Short mmCIF file of C-alpha atoms in Angstrom, two decimals:
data_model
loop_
_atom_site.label_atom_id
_atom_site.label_comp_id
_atom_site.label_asym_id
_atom_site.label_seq_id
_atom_site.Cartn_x
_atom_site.Cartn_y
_atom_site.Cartn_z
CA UNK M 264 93.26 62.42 134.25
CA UNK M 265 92.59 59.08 132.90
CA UNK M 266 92.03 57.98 129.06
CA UNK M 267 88.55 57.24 127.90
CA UNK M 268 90.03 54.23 125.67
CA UNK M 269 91.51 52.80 128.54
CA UNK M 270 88.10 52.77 130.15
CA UNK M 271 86.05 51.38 127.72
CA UNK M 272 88.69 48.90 127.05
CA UNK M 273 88.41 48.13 131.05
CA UNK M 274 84.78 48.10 130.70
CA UNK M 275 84.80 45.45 127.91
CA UNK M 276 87.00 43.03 129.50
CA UNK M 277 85.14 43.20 132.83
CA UNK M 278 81.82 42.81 130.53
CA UNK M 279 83.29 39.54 129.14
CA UNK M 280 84.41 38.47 132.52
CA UNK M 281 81.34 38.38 134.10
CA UNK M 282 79.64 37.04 130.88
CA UNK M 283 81.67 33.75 131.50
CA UNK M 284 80.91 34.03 134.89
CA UNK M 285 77.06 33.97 134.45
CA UNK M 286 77.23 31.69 131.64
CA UNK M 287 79.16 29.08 133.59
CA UNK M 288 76.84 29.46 136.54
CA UNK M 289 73.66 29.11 133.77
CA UNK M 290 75.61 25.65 132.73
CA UNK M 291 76.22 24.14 136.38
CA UNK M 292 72.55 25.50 137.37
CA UNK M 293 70.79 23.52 133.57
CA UNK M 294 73.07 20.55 134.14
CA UNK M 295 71.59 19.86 138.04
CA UNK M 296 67.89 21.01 136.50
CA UNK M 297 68.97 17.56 134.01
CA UNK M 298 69.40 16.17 136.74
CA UNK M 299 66.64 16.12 138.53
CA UNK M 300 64.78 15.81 135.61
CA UNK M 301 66.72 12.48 134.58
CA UNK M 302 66.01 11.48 138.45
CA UNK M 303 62.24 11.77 137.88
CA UNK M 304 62.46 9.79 135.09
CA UNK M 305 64.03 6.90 136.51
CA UNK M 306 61.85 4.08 137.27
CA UNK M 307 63.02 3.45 141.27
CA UNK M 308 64.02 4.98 143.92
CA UNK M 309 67.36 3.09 143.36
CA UNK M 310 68.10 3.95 139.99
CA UNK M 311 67.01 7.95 141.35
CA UNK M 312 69.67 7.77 143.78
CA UNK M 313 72.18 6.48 141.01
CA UNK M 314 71.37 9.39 138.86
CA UNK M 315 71.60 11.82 141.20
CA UNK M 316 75.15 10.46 142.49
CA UNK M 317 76.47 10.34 139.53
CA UNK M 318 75.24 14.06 138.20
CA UNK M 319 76.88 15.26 141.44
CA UNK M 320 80.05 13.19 140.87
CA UNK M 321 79.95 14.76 137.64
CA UNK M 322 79.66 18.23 138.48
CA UNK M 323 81.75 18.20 141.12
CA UNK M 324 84.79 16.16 139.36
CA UNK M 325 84.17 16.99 135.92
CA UNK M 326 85.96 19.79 134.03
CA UNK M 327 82.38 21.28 135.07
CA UNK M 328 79.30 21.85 132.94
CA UNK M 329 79.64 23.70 129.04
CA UNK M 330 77.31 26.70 128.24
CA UNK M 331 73.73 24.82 127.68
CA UNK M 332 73.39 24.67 123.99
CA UNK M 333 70.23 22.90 124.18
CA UNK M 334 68.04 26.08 124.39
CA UNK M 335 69.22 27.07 121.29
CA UNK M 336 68.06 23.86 119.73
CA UNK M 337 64.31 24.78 119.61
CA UNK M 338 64.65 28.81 120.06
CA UNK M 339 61.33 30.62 118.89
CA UNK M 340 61.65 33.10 115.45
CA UNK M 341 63.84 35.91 116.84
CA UNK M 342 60.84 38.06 115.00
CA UNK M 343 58.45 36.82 117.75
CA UNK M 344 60.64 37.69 120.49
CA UNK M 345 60.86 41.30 119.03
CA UNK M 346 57.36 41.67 118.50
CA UNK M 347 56.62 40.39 121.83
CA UNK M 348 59.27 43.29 123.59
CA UNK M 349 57.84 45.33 121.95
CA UNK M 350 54.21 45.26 122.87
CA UNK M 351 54.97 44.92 126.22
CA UNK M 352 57.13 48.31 126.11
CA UNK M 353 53.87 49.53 124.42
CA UNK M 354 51.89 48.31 126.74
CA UNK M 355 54.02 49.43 129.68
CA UNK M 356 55.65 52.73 128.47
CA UNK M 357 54.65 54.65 131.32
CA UNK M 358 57.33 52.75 133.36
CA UNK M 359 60.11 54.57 131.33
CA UNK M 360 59.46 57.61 132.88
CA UNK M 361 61.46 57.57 136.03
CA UNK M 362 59.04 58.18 138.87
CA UNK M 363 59.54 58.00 142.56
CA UNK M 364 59.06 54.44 144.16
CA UNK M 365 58.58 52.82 140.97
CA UNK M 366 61.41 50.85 138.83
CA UNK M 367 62.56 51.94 135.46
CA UNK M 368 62.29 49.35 132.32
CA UNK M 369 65.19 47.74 131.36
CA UNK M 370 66.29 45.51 129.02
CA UNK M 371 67.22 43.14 132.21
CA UNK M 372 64.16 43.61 133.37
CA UNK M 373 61.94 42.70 130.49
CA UNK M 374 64.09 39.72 129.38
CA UNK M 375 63.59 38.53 133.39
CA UNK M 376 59.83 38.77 133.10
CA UNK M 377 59.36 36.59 129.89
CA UNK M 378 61.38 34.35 131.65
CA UNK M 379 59.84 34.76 134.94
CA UNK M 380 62.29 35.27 136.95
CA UNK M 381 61.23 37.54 139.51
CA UNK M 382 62.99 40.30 141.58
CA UNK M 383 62.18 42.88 144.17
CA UNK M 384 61.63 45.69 141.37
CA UNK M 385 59.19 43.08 139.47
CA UNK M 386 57.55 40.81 141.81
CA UNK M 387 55.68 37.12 140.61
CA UNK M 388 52.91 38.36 142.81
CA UNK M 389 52.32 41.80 140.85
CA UNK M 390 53.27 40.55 137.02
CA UNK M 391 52.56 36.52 137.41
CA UNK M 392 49.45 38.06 135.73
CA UNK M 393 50.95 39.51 132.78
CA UNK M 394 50.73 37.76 129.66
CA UNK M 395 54.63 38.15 129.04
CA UNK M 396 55.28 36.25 132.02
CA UNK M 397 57.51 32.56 132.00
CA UNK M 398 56.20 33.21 127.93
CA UNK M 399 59.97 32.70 126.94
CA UNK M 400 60.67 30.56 130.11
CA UNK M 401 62.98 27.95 127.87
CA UNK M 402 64.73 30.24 125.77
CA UNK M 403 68.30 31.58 126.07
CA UNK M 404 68.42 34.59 128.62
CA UNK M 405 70.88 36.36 126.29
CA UNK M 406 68.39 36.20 123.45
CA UNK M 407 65.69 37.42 124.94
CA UNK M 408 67.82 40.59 126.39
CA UNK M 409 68.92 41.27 123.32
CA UNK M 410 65.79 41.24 121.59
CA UNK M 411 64.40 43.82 124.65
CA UNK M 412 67.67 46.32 124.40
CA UNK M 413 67.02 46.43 120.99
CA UNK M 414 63.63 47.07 121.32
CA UNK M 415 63.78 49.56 123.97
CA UNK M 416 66.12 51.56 121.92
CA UNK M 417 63.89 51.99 118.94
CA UNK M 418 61.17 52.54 120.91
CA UNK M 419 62.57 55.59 123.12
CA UNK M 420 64.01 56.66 119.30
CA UNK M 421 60.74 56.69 118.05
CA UNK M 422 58.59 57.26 120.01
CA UNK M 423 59.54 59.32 123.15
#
């Protein structure tokens, strides 16, 4: 017999665990995309070399990269985001019916295709075409899951 409390209180920790985890991987992954980017940018192939020593120096000596702020910076309304989930949820309801051979919507999975990132349950190939696609490309992952979660919940509240 085990306590419920217990559990959730498990649950949270290893929740917050593994939200450091992918948040520090989301820093070291944005601070070598800077990198590259400063690289480009650089008007040799000499001083391109020096960047790109130095950013690995730095990531690989440093105290290691800080949570990227910068997305935050120039976010879009919160509002659009929403409005955005939710026409695609709209748009796409029929994929909240579990079916065989076809994914469910998620959250995840709606945040992942405004960002484009693609994955074996939502190829580039298939939903490249989709308007929703890479929309929200430079804007905090975390954001735009929220935004879809919440979302998803009113809509299967209201509508289903």
């Amino acid at each position: 017999r085990s306590d419920p409390e217990n559990k959730r209180s498990l649950a949270q920790r290893l929740c917050e665990r593994l939200s450091g985890i992918e948040q520090e991987g989301l820093g070291r992954l944005e601070s070598l995309r800077d990198m590259v980017e400063r690289a480009e940018e650089a008007g040799s192939a000499e001083e391109a070399e020096a960047v790109i020593k130095s950013g690995i120096r730095d990531y690989f000596e440093g105290e290691g990269p800080q949570s990227a702020q910068r997305r935050g910076a120039d976010a879009p309304n919160p509002k659009f985001i929403s409005r955005d989930a939710r026409v695609f949820i709209q748009g796409n309801r029929h994929l909240l019916r579990r079916q065989k051979g076809s994914p469910m919507l998620t959250g995840r999975a709606i945040a992942r295709i405004m960002q484009g990132i693609s994955s074996p349950a939502y190829p580039a190939t298939t939903w490249g075409r989709n308007t929703m696609w890479r929309r929200y490309m430079d804007t905090d992952f975390e954001v735009l899951l929220k935004a879809a979660n919440r979302e998803l919940v009113w809509y299967v509240n209201n509508k289903l």
